[in-house]
Amino acid sequence: MFFRYSVLSIALLSAFNLHASEQQIERVTVQGDFRQQNIQQLAGSVVILSEQEMQRQSAQHLDDVLKQFANVNFAAGASRGRFIQIRGIGERSEFIDVVNPSVGILIDGIDYAGLGISSVAHPEQLEVFRGPEATRFGTNALAGMLNFTSKNPVFSPEGQLSATVANYNSQQLSGYYSAPLSEQVAFSLTLDQALSDGFIENAFLQRDDTNNIDEFTGRFKLSWLPSEHLQLGLIAHLIDQQNGYDAFSLDQNRVTLSDEPGEDNLRSKALALTFAYQEFAAVDLQGQISYLNAQSDYGFDEDWSYRGIHPWEYSYQDRYLRSREQSSLDYRLVSKPAAQLWNNTDWVLGVYASSRDLTLNRIRRAESEMRLFDSQLQRNNLSVYAETTSALTEQLSMVLGGRVEQYSDDYQDVAGISLTPDATMWGAKISLNYQVNSQAMIYGLVSRGYKVGGINGEALAKADDGDFALLATKASFAPETVVNAELGVKGSSLDQRLLTRVAAFYMWRNDMQVKGWINPDLGPEFAGFIDNAASGRNYGIEMENRYQAHAALQLFVNVGYLRSKLGQYVTDGGLDLTGRDQAHAPRVSFSIGADWFLNEQWSLQAGVQGRSSFYYSDGHNAKAAASEQVNLRLNYQVAQWQIAAWLRNAFDEETGVRGFYFGNDPRDEYAPKVYEQFAEPRRFGVTASYSF
């Protein structure tokens, strides 16, 4: 408690002592908000990473990037981390039941929630919004939002080629190029191919590539300026991921015994049309129409072993083939100064609509018996939103926003179950922002977020089985809401050597959605479902600091402190978890880094990222151990060339990214224990880049 209030007090005192200056403050623009504005003047806890900042940690995938953010975590259970938690809120897996993520993902404004970010090569920037953002993003932002922007077209030719070789037979080749096609048209193209054996040895098959990485990503943007007041854009994405999935070991290490390794394949295509019309005297008209089609094939060896391992063995394999087709539109009017309503008030008014068709074909082999499950879900969303920003005085402003969203589902499955739930939900935000001087701002806000409910298809399918009769009461789960109260400080020193952002928050979760499991006889037959706990509490502090200690030395410190509590919740197995920390919610997270410019050619970058221990699930008490990872990068720059030797996880720390607690090893009579999937081990490599 003392730690939390001390940090916030220091930040507040610092803000009042940051004297005004004519010197230009740093301009880092948030692109995901309604109006692009300086991050230091935006109320809310937002973090931005540029391409250069991602290179500091030699990041090759989103997993590497997320470790730099305070109070942000992720879960794997696949070849990559795909499920994100912010301030302790977020999902950890998706099997039969359709999951609406608490943390959404946008790539160039296209909804990739649940699919993840396949490549972070050559970004414009990555933004992380922490806390409910319902007014801006709707149901996908109960806990926050990741907004990834790829390289925007420019009207002067530029580009870069990069090649990486690393241990575990890893290679990566990526490139970016932007150029004008005419005085009004320009394009940008980003291509990335990543290959690796993965970090697993399969002792039974005597292979080291059963958990391999094979990912191609292409992103294209076209910008057309047909007139002074009209800008049109085309966005196209292609992802082709052919990854293996063989991550869990009966011996609880990186050596597996699977005779039928799984896969984690994804192929998606997306298109978007954007426009911005600025000829009206009072308002600007902005909009985007997008379409995405994705097919995934995710499967695994359920027994994690081979036939003949033990007389009590079993041999199961599970596979999920999903198809997703979605379209969306987002139109908004953004006021100009001439259209202010009253008392210097700017405003935004918009409408959002989306349609999503989801199909699942589950193929499960239990010994020689094939068990099939098919389901279809069509979900339609329609919402209207508005936001106003009013200048109450020269220093004090108020932001008031809200969104009303209606969703309807049409669910059918192979068991003949047909359900059509629907609901109307709302979110809101109010903040008061006090500009102490040109370099410091204090804000206070209250926001409300929401997430849709859903249907437990697996529970309905197994409810007729006597061992799973309890599932008849778990047919559906209710929407979840959260209220967030936040106090923050953003400021910089007079000479711009110190920049700091601090936010303290308290969140009330109602009808919080939790994952439950039923395993009647502790054997291989089990069923999952989503349930609602009564309530939850999440509160803490997050802080980002940058300090220019010397002309050649820059320091970075990001720290998060989080406390979370489950409300009244007793699992169906009788385990009382009331008051316990929520899953994937480490109490402490930090990232400390330094950039040291040795001379004009050489620079050294070092960083340490860490997490305290945390629970893997809201259904058992298994925990991930605390971890710290050290990363190093030595750069040599000459003319247009840069060569970097890098080392990630220098001390080969074992970091858990997904965990289960149950019995799966016939050699010890299926005694329950913790099984973990680990993040990558020690990685080292060389990256060469050429800019032109």
PDB file of N, CA and C in Angstrom, residues 15 44 97 123 129 157 168-169 185 228 234 296 315 367 411 417 459 467 487 513 589 618 627 636-637 656 660 663:
ATOM      1  N   ALA A  15       5.085  16.710 -11.214  1.00  0.00           N
ATOM      2  CA  ALA A  15       4.306  17.425 -12.221  1.00  0.00           C
ATOM      3  C   ALA A  15       4.185  18.898 -11.875  1.00  0.00           C
ATOM      4  N   GLY A  44      -5.725   8.961 -20.091  1.00  0.00           N
ATOM      5  CA  GLY A  44      -5.777   7.513 -20.161  1.00  0.00           C
ATOM      6  C   GLY A  44      -4.385   6.928 -20.184  1.00  0.00           C
ATOM      7  N   ASP A  97     -16.037 -23.340 -27.390  1.00  0.00           N
ATOM      8  CA  ASP A  97     -16.912 -22.191 -27.195  1.00  0.00           C
ATOM      9  C   ASP A  97     -16.297 -20.923 -27.767  1.00  0.00           C
ATOM     10  N   PRO A 123       6.942  -1.859 -38.369  1.00  0.00           N
ATOM     11  CA  PRO A 123       5.675  -1.202 -38.025  1.00  0.00           C
ATOM     12  C   PRO A 123       5.803   0.322 -38.100  1.00  0.00           C
ATOM     13  N   PHE A 129      -3.696   0.425 -25.266  1.00  0.00           N
ATOM     14  CA  PHE A 129      -4.630   1.166 -24.421  1.00  0.00           C
ATOM     15  C   PHE A 129      -4.948   0.281 -23.214  1.00  0.00           C
ATOM     16  N   PRO A 157      10.503   8.100 -52.092  1.00  0.00           N
ATOM     17  CA  PRO A 157      10.868   6.675 -51.997  1.00  0.00           C
ATOM     18  C   PRO A 157      11.741   6.384 -50.786  1.00  0.00           C
ATOM     19  N   TYR A 168      18.506 -22.406 -33.214  1.00  0.00           N
ATOM     20  CA  TYR A 168      17.313 -23.201 -33.510  1.00  0.00           C
ATOM     21  C   TYR A 168      16.941 -23.111 -34.992  1.00  0.00           C
ATOM     22  N   ASN A 169      17.966 -23.028 -35.824  1.00  0.00           N
ATOM     23  CA  ASN A 169      17.778 -23.019 -37.273  1.00  0.00           C
ATOM     24  C   ASN A 169      16.755 -21.959 -37.691  1.00  0.00           C
ATOM     25  N   VAL A 185      -0.821   9.602 -55.750  1.00  0.00           N
ATOM     26  CA  VAL A 185      -0.918   8.214 -55.310  1.00  0.00           C
ATOM     27  C   VAL A 185       0.436   7.717 -54.801  1.00  0.00           C
ATOM     28  N   GLU A 228      -7.755  18.216 -52.785  1.00  0.00           N
ATOM     29  CA  GLU A 228      -7.179  18.793 -51.572  1.00  0.00           C
ATOM     30  C   GLU A 228      -7.925  18.354 -50.327  1.00  0.00           C
ATOM     31  N   LEU A 234      -6.502   2.178 -49.549  1.00  0.00           N
ATOM     32  CA  LEU A 234      -6.745   0.752 -49.700  1.00  0.00           C
ATOM     33  C   LEU A 234      -5.739   0.016 -48.837  1.00  0.00           C
ATOM     34  N   SER A 296      -8.433 -21.511 -39.878  1.00  0.00           N
ATOM     35  CA  SER A 296      -7.391 -21.991 -38.976  1.00  0.00           C
ATOM     36  C   SER A 296      -7.546 -23.480 -38.740  1.00  0.00           C
ATOM     37  N   SER A 315      -4.789 -43.018 -25.982  1.00  0.00           N
ATOM     38  CA  SER A 315      -4.319 -42.343 -27.188  1.00  0.00           C
ATOM     39  C   SER A 315      -5.459 -41.510 -27.770  1.00  0.00           C
ATOM     40  N   GLU A 367      -9.023 -43.073 -28.827  1.00  0.00           N
ATOM     41  CA  GLU A 367      -8.584 -44.400 -29.252  1.00  0.00           C
ATOM     42  C   GLU A 367      -8.932 -44.565 -30.736  1.00  0.00           C
ATOM     43  N   TYR A 411     -27.126 -19.191 -33.155  1.00  0.00           N
ATOM     44  CA  TYR A 411     -26.249 -20.334 -32.912  1.00  0.00           C
ATOM     45  C   TYR A 411     -26.956 -21.632 -33.264  1.00  0.00           C
ATOM     46  N   ILE A 417     -29.122 -28.093 -31.448  1.00  0.00           N
ATOM     47  CA  ILE A 417     -29.387 -26.974 -30.539  1.00  0.00           C
ATOM     48  C   ILE A 417     -29.378 -25.682 -31.336  1.00  0.00           C
ATOM     49  N   ALA A 459     -20.793 -27.571 -23.311  1.00  0.00           N
ATOM     50  CA  ALA A 459     -21.633 -27.980 -22.183  1.00  0.00           C
ATOM     51  C   ALA A 459     -22.968 -28.537 -22.678  1.00  0.00           C
ATOM     52  N   ASP A 467     -22.363 -38.425 -16.575  1.00  0.00           N
ATOM     53  CA  ASP A 467     -21.205 -37.913 -15.844  1.00  0.00           C
ATOM     54  C   ASP A 467     -21.104 -36.391 -15.931  1.00  0.00           C
ATOM     55  N   LEU A 487      -6.572   7.810 -11.923  1.00  0.00           N
ATOM     56  CA  LEU A 487      -5.918   9.098 -11.711  1.00  0.00           C
ATOM     57  C   LEU A 487      -4.522   9.019 -12.304  1.00  0.00           C
ATOM     58  N   GLN A 513     -16.467 -13.165 -16.322  1.00  0.00           N
ATOM     59  CA  GLN A 513     -16.462 -14.446 -17.013  1.00  0.00           C
ATOM     60  C   GLN A 513     -15.185 -15.205 -16.664  1.00  0.00           C
ATOM     61  N   SER A 589       5.214  -6.320 -12.499  1.00  0.00           N
ATOM     62  CA  SER A 589       5.800  -6.481 -13.828  1.00  0.00           C
ATOM     63  C   SER A 589       6.697  -5.276 -14.082  1.00  0.00           C
ATOM     64  N   ASP A 618      -8.422 -19.766 -13.257  1.00  0.00           N
ATOM     65  CA  ASP A 618      -9.425 -19.509 -12.229  1.00  0.00           C
ATOM     66  C   ASP A 618     -10.134 -20.787 -11.814  1.00  0.00           C
ATOM     67  N   SER A 627       9.872 -14.665 -12.959  1.00  0.00           N
ATOM     68  CA  SER A 627      10.917 -14.782 -13.982  1.00  0.00           C
ATOM     69  C   SER A 627      11.490 -13.409 -14.312  1.00  0.00           C
ATOM     70  N   TYR A 636      26.164  -2.011 -34.958  1.00  0.00           N
ATOM     71  CA  TYR A 636      27.201  -1.297 -35.716  1.00  0.00           C
ATOM     72  C   TYR A 636      26.533  -0.648 -36.919  1.00  0.00           C
ATOM     73  N   GLN A 637      26.638   0.681 -36.993  1.00  0.00           N
ATOM     74  CA  GLN A 637      25.981   1.451 -38.044  1.00  0.00           C
ATOM     75  C   GLN A 637      27.027   2.149 -38.894  1.00  0.00           C
ATOM     76  N   GLY A 656       7.020 -19.578 -17.777  1.00  0.00           N
ATOM     77  CA  GLY A 656       5.772 -20.224 -18.134  1.00  0.00           C
ATOM     78  C   GLY A 656       4.822 -19.276 -18.837  1.00  0.00           C
ATOM     79  N   PHE A 660      -1.549 -25.991 -16.915  1.00  0.00           N
ATOM     80  CA  PHE A 660      -2.717 -26.786 -16.542  1.00  0.00           C
ATOM     81  C   PHE A 660      -2.378 -27.605 -15.295  1.00  0.00           C
ATOM     82  N   GLY A 663      -4.079 -34.815 -14.187  1.00  0.00           N
ATOM     83  CA  GLY A 663      -3.253 -36.002 -14.374  1.00  0.00           C
ATOM     84  C   GLY A 663      -3.247 -36.436 -15.823  1.00  0.00           C
TER      85      GLY A 663
END
